[in-house]
Coordinates of C-alpha atoms in Angstrom, one line a residue:
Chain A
X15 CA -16.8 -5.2 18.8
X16 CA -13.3 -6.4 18.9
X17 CA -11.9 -6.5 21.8
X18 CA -8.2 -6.9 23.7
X19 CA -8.5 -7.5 27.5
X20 CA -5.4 -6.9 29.8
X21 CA -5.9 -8.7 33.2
X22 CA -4.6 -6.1 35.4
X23 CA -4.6 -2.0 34.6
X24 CA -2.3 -0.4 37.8
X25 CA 0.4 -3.3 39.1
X26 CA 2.5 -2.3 42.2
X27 CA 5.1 -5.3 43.1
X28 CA 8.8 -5.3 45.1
X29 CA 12.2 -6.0 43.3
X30 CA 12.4 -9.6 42.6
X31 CA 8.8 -10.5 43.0
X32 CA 7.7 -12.6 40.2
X33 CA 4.9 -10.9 37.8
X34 CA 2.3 -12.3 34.7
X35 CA 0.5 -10.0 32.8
X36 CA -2.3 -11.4 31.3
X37 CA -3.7 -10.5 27.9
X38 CA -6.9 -11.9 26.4
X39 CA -8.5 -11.5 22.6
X40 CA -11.8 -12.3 21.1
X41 CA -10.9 -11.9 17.7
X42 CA -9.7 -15.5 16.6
X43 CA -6.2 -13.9 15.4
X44 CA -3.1 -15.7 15.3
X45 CA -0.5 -13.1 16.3
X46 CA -0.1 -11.7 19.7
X47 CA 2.3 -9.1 20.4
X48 CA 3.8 -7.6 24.1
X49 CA 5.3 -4.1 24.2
X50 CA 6.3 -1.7 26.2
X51 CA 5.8 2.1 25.8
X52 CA 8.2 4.5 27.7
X53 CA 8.3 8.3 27.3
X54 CA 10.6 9.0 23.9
X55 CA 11.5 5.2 23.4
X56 CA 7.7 4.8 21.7
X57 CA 7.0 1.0 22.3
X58 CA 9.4 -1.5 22.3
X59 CA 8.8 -5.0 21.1
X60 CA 9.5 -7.7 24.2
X61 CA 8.0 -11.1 22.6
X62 CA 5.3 -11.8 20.0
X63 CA 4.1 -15.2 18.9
X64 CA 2.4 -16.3 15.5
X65 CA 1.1 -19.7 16.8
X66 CA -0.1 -21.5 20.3
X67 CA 3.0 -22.4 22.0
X68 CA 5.0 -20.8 18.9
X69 CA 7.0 -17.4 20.6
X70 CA 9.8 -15.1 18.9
X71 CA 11.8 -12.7 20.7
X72 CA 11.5 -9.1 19.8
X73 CA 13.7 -6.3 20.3
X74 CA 14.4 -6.3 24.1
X75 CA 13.6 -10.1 25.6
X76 CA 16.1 -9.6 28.0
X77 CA 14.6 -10.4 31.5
X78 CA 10.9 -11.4 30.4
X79 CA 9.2 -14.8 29.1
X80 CA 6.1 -15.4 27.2
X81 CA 3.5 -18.6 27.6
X82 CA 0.9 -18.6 24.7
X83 CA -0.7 -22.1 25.6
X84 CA -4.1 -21.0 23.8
X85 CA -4.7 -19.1 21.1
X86 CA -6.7 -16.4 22.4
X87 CA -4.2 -15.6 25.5
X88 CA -1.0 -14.3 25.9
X89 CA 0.8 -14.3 28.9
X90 CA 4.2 -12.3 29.9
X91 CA 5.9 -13.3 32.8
X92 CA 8.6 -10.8 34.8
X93 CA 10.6 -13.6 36.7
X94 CA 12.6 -11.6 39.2
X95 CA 11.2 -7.7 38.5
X96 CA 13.4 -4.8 38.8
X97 CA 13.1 -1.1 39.1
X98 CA 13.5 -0.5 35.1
X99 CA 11.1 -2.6 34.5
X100 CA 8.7 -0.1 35.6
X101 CA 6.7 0.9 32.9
X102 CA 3.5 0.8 30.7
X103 CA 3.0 -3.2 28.9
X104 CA 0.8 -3.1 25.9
X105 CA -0.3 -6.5 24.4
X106 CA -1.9 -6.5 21.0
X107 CA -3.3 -8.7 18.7
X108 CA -3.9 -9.2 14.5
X109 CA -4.2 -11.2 12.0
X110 CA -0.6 -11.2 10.1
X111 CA -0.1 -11.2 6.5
X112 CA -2.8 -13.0 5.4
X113 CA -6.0 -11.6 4.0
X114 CA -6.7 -7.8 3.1
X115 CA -6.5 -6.7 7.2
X116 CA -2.6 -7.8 7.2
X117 CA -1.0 -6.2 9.7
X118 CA -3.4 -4.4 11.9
X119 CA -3.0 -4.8 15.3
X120 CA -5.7 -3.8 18.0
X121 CA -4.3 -3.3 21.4
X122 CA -5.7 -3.7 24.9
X123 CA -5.5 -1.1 27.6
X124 CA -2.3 -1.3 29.0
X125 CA -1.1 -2.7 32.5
X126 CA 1.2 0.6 34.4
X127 CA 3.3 -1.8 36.2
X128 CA 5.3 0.0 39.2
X129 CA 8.5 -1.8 40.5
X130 CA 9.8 -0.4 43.8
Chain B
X3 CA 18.2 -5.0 11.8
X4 CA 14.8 -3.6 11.4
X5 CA 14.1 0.1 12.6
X6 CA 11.9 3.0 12.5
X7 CA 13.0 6.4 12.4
X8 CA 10.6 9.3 13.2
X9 CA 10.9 13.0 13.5
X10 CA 11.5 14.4 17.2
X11 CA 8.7 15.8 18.7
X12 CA 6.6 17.7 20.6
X13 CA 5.1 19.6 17.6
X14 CA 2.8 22.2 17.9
X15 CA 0.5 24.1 15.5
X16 CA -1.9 26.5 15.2
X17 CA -5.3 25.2 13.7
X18 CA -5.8 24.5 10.1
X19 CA -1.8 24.5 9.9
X20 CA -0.2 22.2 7.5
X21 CA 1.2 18.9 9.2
X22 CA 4.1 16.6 8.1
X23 CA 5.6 14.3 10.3
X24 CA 8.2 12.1 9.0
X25 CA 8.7 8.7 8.6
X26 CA 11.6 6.4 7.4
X27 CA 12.3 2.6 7.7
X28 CA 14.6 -0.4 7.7
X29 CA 13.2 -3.7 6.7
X30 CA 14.1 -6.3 4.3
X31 CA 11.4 -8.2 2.0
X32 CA 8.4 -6.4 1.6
X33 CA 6.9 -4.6 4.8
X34 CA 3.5 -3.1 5.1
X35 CA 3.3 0.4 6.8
X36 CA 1.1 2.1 9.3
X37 CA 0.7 4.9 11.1
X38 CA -1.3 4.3 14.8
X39 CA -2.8 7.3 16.6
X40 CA -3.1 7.8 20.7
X41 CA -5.1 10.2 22.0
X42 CA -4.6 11.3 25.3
X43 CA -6.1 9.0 27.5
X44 CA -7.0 6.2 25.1
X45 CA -4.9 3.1 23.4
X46 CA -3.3 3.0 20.4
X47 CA -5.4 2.8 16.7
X48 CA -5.1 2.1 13.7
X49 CA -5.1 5.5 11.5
X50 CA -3.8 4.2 8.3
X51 CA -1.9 1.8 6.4
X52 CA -0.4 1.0 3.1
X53 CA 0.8 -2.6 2.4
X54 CA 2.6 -2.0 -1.3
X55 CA 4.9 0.4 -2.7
X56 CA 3.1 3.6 -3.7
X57 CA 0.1 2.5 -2.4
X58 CA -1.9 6.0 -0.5
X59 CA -3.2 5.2 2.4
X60 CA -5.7 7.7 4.0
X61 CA -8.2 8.4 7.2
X62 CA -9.3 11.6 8.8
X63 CA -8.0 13.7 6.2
X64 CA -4.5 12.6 6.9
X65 CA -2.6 11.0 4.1
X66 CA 0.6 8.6 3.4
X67 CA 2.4 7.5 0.6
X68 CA 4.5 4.3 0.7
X69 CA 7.8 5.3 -1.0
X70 CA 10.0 2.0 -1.7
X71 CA 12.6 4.3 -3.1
X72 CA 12.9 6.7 -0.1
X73 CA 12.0 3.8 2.1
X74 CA 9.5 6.4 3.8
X75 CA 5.9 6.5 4.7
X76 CA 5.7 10.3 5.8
X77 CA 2.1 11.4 7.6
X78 CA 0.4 15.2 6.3
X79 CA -2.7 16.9 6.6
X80 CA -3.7 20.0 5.2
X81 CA -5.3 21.8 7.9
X82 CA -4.9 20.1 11.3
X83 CA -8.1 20.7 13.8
X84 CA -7.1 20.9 17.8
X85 CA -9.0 17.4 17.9
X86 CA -6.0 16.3 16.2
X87 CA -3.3 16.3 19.4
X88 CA -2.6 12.8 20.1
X89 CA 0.6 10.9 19.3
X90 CA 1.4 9.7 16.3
X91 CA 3.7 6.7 15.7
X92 CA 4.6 4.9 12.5
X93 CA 4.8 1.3 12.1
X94 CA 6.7 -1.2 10.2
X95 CA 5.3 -4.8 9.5
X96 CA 8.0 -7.3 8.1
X97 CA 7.7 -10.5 5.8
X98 CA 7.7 -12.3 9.4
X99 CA 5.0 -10.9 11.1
X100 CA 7.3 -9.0 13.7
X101 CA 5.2 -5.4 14.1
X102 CA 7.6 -3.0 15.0
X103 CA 7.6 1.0 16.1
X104 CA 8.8 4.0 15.2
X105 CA 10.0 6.5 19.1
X106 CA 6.3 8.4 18.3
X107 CA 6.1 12.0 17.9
X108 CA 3.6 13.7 20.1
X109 CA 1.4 16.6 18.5
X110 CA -0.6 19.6 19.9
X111 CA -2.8 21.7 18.1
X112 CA -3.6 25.2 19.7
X113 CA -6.5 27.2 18.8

């Protein structure tokens, strides 16, 4: 069964504490993807990578980093957290354009991180 | 840039209503589509997909038609169930791999 494993499912941390969520696959695929989901703003690409060490900012980078320096993890980093960065992180994982499965993603969890 | 547009939610229908939820993109190349399903409680999953231009794609009983023309990828079902409520969000993959998601538009189906 494939499987996406999220390191930690309820996060509570202070304002400018420095946060990784972790993000684990089994399914040999090279894309991994970070989002996060807020009520009405669906889920919002933060950083995805194609390749180890290979990363490509999505939509809103802006106060995150990535670290992808094997292929089956994926790693987001927070480096100073604040209040709106409360909210639900959802990694995911496929196999890109290449074969008939192109473009499905399977997704861990989620992490509920709380900023206070 | 690339974006997803969906229709503004919550919905809500009476069982074996008639369900369309709309759909329409902005992507250059040639993007495969997908609509993902979350049911209350659980991740995100694949429902269905279609990766060329009027290609159907189809699961549960729901149905979608890439429409190059309209650049849409509208969901329907003909007679939604109350197992149905979940949200639904449609999905945009571009010639560079970057998955990208429509706000989501949350449904409930009431006996």
């Amino acid at each position: 069964d494939v499987k996406v494993t999220q390191s930690s499912r309820y996060l509570v941390k202070r304002t400018g504490e420095k946060v990784f969520l972790e993000c684990v696959q089994d399914m040999d695929h090279e894309n991994m993807f970070w989002y996060r989901q807020d009520p009405g703003l669906g889920l919002r690409l933060i950083y995805f990578s194609y390749d180890v060490k290979m990363k490509e900012k999505g939509d809103i980078p802006e106060g995150y980093s990535v670290s992808r320096e094997k292929k089956e993890r994926f790693s987001l980093i927070l480096e100073s957290a604040s209040t709106n960065q409360t909210s639900m992180y959802l990694c995911a994982s496929g196999k890109g354009r290449q074969g008939s499965d192109t473009g499905e993603l399977f997704f861990g969890e989620g992490s509920r991180l709380t900023v206070l | 840039g690339n974006s997803v547009t969906q229709m503004e939610g919550p919905v809500t229908l009476s069982e074996e209503a008639f369900l369309t939820i709309n759909c329409t993109y902005t992507a250059t190349g040639y993007p495969s589509l997908f609509w993902y399903v979350q049911y209350p409680g659980e991740g995100l999953q694949l429902l269905l997909k279609a990766t060329k231009a009027d290609d159907k794609g189809s699961n549960k009983g729901f149905e979608a038609t890439y429409r190059k023309e309209t650049t849409s990828f509208h969901l329907e079902k003909g007679s939604v169930q109350v197992s149905d409520s979940a949200v639904y969000f449609c999905s945009v993959e571009t010639s560079y791999d970057k998955v990208i998601f429509g706000p989501g538009t949350s449904l409930s189906v009431i006996p």
